[in-house]
Short mmCIF file of C-alpha atoms in Angstrom, two decimals:
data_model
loop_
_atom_site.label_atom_id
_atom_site.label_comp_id
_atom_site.label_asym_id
_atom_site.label_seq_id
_atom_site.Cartn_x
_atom_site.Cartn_y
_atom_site.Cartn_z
CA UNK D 1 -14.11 22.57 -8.24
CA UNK D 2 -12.05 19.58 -7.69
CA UNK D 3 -12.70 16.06 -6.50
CA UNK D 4 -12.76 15.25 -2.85
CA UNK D 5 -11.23 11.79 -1.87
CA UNK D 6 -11.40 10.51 1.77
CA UNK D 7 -8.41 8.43 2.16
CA UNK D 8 -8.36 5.71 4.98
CA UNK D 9 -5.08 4.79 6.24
CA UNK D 10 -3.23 2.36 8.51
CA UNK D 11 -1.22 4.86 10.27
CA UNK D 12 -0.50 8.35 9.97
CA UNK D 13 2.61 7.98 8.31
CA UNK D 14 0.56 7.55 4.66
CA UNK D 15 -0.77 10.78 4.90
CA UNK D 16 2.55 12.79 3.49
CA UNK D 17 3.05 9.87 0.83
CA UNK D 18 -0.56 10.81 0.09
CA UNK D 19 -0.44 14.28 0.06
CA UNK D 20 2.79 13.83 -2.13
CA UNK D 21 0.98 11.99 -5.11
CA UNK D 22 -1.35 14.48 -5.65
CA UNK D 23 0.46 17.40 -4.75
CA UNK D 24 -0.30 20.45 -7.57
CA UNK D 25 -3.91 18.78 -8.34
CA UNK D 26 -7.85 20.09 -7.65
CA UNK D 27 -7.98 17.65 -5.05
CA UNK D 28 -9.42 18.07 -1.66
CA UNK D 29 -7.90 15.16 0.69
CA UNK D 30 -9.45 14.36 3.90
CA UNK D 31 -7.55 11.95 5.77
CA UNK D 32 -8.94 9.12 8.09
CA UNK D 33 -6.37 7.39 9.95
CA UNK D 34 -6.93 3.81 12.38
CA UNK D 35 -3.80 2.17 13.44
CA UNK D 36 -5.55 0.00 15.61
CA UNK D 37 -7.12 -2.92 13.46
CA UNK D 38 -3.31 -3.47 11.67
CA UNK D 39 -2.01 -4.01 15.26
CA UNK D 40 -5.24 -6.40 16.51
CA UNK D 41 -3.86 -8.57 13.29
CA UNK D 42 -0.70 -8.24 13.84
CA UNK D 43 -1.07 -9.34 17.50
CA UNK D 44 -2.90 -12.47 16.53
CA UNK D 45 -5.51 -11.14 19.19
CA UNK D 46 -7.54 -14.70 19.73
CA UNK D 47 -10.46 -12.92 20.40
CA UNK D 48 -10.44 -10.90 17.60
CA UNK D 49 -10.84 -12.69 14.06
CA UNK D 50 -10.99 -11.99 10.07
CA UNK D 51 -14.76 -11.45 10.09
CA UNK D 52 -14.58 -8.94 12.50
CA UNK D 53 -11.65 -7.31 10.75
CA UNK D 54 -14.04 -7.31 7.74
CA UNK D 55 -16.84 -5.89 9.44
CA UNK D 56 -14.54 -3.01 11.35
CA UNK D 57 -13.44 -2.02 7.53
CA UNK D 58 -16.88 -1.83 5.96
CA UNK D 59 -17.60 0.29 9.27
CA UNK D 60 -15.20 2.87 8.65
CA UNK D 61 -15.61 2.74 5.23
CA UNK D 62 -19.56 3.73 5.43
CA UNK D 63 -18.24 6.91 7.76
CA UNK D 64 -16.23 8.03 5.31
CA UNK D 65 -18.80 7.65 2.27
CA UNK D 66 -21.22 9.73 4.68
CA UNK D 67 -19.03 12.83 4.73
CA UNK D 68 -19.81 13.22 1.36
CA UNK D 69 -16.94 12.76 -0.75
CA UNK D 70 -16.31 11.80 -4.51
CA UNK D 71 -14.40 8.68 -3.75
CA UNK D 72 -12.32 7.02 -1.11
CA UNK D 73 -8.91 5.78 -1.09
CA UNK D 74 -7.82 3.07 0.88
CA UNK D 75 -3.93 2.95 1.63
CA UNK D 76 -3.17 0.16 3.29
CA UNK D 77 -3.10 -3.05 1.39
CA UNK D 78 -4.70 -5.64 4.15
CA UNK D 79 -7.68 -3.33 4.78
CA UNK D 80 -8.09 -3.87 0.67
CA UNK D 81 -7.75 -7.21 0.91
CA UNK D 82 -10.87 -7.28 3.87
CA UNK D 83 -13.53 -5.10 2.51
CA UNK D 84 -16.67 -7.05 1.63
CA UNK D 85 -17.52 -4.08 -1.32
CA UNK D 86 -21.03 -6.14 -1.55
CA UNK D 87 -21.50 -5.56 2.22
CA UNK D 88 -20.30 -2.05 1.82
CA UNK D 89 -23.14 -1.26 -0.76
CA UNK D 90 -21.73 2.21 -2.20
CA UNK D 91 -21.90 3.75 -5.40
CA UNK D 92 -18.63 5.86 -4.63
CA UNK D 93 -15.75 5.19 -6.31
CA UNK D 94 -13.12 3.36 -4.48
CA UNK D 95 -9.74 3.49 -5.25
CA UNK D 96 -7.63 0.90 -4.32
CA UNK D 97 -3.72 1.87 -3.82
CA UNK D 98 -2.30 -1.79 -4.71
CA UNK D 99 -4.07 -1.66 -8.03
CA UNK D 100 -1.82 1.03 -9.98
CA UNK D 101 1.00 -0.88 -8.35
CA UNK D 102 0.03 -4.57 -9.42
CA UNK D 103 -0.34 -3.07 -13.06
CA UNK D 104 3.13 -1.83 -13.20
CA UNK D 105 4.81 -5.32 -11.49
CA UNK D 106 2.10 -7.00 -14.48
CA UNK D 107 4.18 -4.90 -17.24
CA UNK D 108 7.11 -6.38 -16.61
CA UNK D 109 8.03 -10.12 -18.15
CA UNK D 110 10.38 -11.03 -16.24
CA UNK D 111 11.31 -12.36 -12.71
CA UNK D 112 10.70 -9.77 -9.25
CA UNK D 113 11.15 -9.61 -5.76
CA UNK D 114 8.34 -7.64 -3.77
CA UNK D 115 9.78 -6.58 -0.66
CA UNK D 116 7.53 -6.14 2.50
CA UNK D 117 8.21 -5.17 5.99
CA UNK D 118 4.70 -6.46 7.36
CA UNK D 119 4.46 -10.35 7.32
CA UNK D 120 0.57 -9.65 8.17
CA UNK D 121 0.00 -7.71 4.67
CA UNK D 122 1.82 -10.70 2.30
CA UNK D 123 -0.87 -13.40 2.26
CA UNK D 124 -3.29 -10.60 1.12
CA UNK D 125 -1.09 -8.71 -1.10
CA UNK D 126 0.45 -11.63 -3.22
CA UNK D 127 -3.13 -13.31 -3.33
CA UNK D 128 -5.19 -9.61 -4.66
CA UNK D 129 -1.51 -9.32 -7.18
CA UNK D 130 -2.10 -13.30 -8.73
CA UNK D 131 -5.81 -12.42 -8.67
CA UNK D 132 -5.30 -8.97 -10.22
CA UNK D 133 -3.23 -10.54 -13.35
CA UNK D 134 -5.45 -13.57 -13.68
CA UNK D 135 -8.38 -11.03 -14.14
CA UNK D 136 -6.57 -9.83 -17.21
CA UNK D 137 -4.77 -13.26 -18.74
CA UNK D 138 -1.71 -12.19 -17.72
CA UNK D 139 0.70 -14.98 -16.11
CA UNK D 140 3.15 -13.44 -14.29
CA UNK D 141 6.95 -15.07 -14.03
CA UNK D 142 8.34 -16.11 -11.04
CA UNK D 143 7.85 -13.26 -8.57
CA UNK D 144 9.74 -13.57 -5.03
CA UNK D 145 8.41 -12.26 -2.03
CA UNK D 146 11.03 -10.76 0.67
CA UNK D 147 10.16 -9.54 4.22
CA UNK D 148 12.79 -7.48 6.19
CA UNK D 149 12.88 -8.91 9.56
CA UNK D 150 12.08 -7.07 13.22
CA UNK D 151 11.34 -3.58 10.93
CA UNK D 152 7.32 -3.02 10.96
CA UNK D 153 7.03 -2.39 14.72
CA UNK D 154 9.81 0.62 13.83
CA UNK D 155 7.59 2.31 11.77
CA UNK D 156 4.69 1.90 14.38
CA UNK D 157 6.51 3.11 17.23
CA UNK D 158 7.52 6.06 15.07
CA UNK D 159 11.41 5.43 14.51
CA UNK D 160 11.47 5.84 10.97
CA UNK D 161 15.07 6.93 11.22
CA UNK D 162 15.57 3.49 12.18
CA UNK D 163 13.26 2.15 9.90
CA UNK D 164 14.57 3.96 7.30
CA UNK D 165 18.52 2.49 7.93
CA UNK D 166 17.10 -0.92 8.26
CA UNK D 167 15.29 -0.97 4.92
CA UNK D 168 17.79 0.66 2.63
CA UNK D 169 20.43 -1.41 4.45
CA UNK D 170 18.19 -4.34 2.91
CA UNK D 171 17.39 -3.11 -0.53
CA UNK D 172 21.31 -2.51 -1.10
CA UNK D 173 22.12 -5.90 -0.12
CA UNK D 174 19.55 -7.16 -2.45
CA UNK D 175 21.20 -5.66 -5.75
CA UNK D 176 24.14 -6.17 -4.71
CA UNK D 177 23.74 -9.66 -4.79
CA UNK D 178 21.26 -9.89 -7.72
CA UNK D 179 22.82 -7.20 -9.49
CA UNK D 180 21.38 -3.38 -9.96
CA UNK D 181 19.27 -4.40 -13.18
CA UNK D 182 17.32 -7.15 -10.89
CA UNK D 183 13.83 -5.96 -10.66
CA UNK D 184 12.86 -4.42 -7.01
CA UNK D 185 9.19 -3.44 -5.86
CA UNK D 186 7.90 -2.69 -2.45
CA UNK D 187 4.62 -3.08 -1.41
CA UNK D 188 3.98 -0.33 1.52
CA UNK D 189 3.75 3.22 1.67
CA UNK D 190 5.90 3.19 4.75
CA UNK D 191 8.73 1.80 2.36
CA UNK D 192 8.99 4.32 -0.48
CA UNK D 193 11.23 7.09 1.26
CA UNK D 194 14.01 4.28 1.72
CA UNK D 195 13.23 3.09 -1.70
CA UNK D 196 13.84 6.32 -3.70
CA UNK D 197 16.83 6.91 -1.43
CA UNK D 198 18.33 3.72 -2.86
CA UNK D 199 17.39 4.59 -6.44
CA UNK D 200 19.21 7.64 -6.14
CA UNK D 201 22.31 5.99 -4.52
CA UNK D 202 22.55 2.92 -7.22
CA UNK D 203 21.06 4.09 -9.73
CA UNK D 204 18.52 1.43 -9.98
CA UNK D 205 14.80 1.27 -10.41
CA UNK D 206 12.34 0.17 -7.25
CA UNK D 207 8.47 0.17 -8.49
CA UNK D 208 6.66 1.80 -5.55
CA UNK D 209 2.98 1.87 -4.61
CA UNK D 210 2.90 5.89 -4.60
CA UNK D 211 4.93 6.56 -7.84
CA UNK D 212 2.20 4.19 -9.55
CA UNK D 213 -0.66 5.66 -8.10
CA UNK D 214 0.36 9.68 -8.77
CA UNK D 215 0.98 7.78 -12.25
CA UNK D 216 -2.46 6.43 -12.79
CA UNK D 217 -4.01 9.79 -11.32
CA UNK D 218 -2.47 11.58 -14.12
CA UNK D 219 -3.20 9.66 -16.79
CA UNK D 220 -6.79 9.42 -15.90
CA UNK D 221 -6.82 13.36 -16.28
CA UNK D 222 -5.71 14.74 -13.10
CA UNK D 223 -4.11 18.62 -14.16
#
């Protein structure tokens, strides 16, 4: 019998990306989807604040560790960056989608962009990645952050065709000016579609949340 993960996303975009990565393993996926806290952020709602964010996380979380699954997997980088885990008081695994991804930007010595779509997800992204290598005395070189303007709310609206000619429109005009050995990551789910599309076109390489997390899944035995 395989493992059963509950995965909580930010929209229900994730779940194919998901279902992707561990596509031909004994996993069960159950998905849990709330696109409503990313957009209270996003809107800069005044009368909604971090510590209710925080508290709305570890509430969903608890619902998903009550429907008895093995661990939980938690998508979307911003909902990472608010869970109180000593609040949460669980003994379930959690897996944490930006951690497989900061290792593989860590294994590389030299200077990268990280390309976002989301200016609400940076702040807690770049701060868990410079956490993340400090943890393990590694000092990263100079890493670049780049946000593609006027994109996010295409995704959310569900125009990814749009979305999709927006980003790779982006990520070619980024090697061509840096040149197609510069090194490329991008931080959201949402973004890896446009991102293989690219590598395929140019021949380059663009580090991806998904690619390291099927990655990390099968090197930690998953068959």
């Amino acid at each position: 019998m395989g493992q059963k993960i509950g995965c909580l996303h930010a929209h229900y975009s994730n779940i194919a990306y998901i279902e992707q990565a561990f596509a031909g393993g004994e996993v069960e996926l159950v998905h849990y989807v709330d696109p409503g806290l990313m957009s209270r952020l996003s809107s800069q709602d005044s009368g909604f604040d971090d510590e209710q964010a925080r508290e709305k996380v570890v509430e969903q979380m608890k619902w998903i560790a009550g429907t008895q699954v093995d661990a939980i997997l938690i998508t979307c980088t911003n909902y990472i960056a608010l869970l109180d885990e000593e609040r949460l008081n669980t003994t379930i695994p959690i897996i944490k989608i930006d951690e497989p991804f900061f290792a593989a930007i860590c294994s590389l010595d030299e200077p990268q962009t990280v390309m976002f779509t989301n200016p609400a997800t940076v702040d807690g992204t770049m701060n868990r990645l410079h956490a993340f290598a400090a943890s393990r005395g590694i000092t990263l070189e100079q890493i670049d952050v780049q946000v593609v303007p006027n994109t996010f709310e295409l995704i959310m609206q569900g125009k990814k065709e749009a979305y999709m000619d927006e980003l790779t429109s982006s990520m070619k005009a980024f090697f061509s000016v840096r040149g197609n050995s510069a090194r490329l990551a991008v931080a959201q789910l949402s973004m890896v579609d446009a991102a293989q599309q690219v590598e395929r076109e140019l021949g380059v390489q663009i580090v991806n949340p998904l690619q390291a997390l099927a990655s990390a899944w099968r090197a930690n035995g998953m068959k």
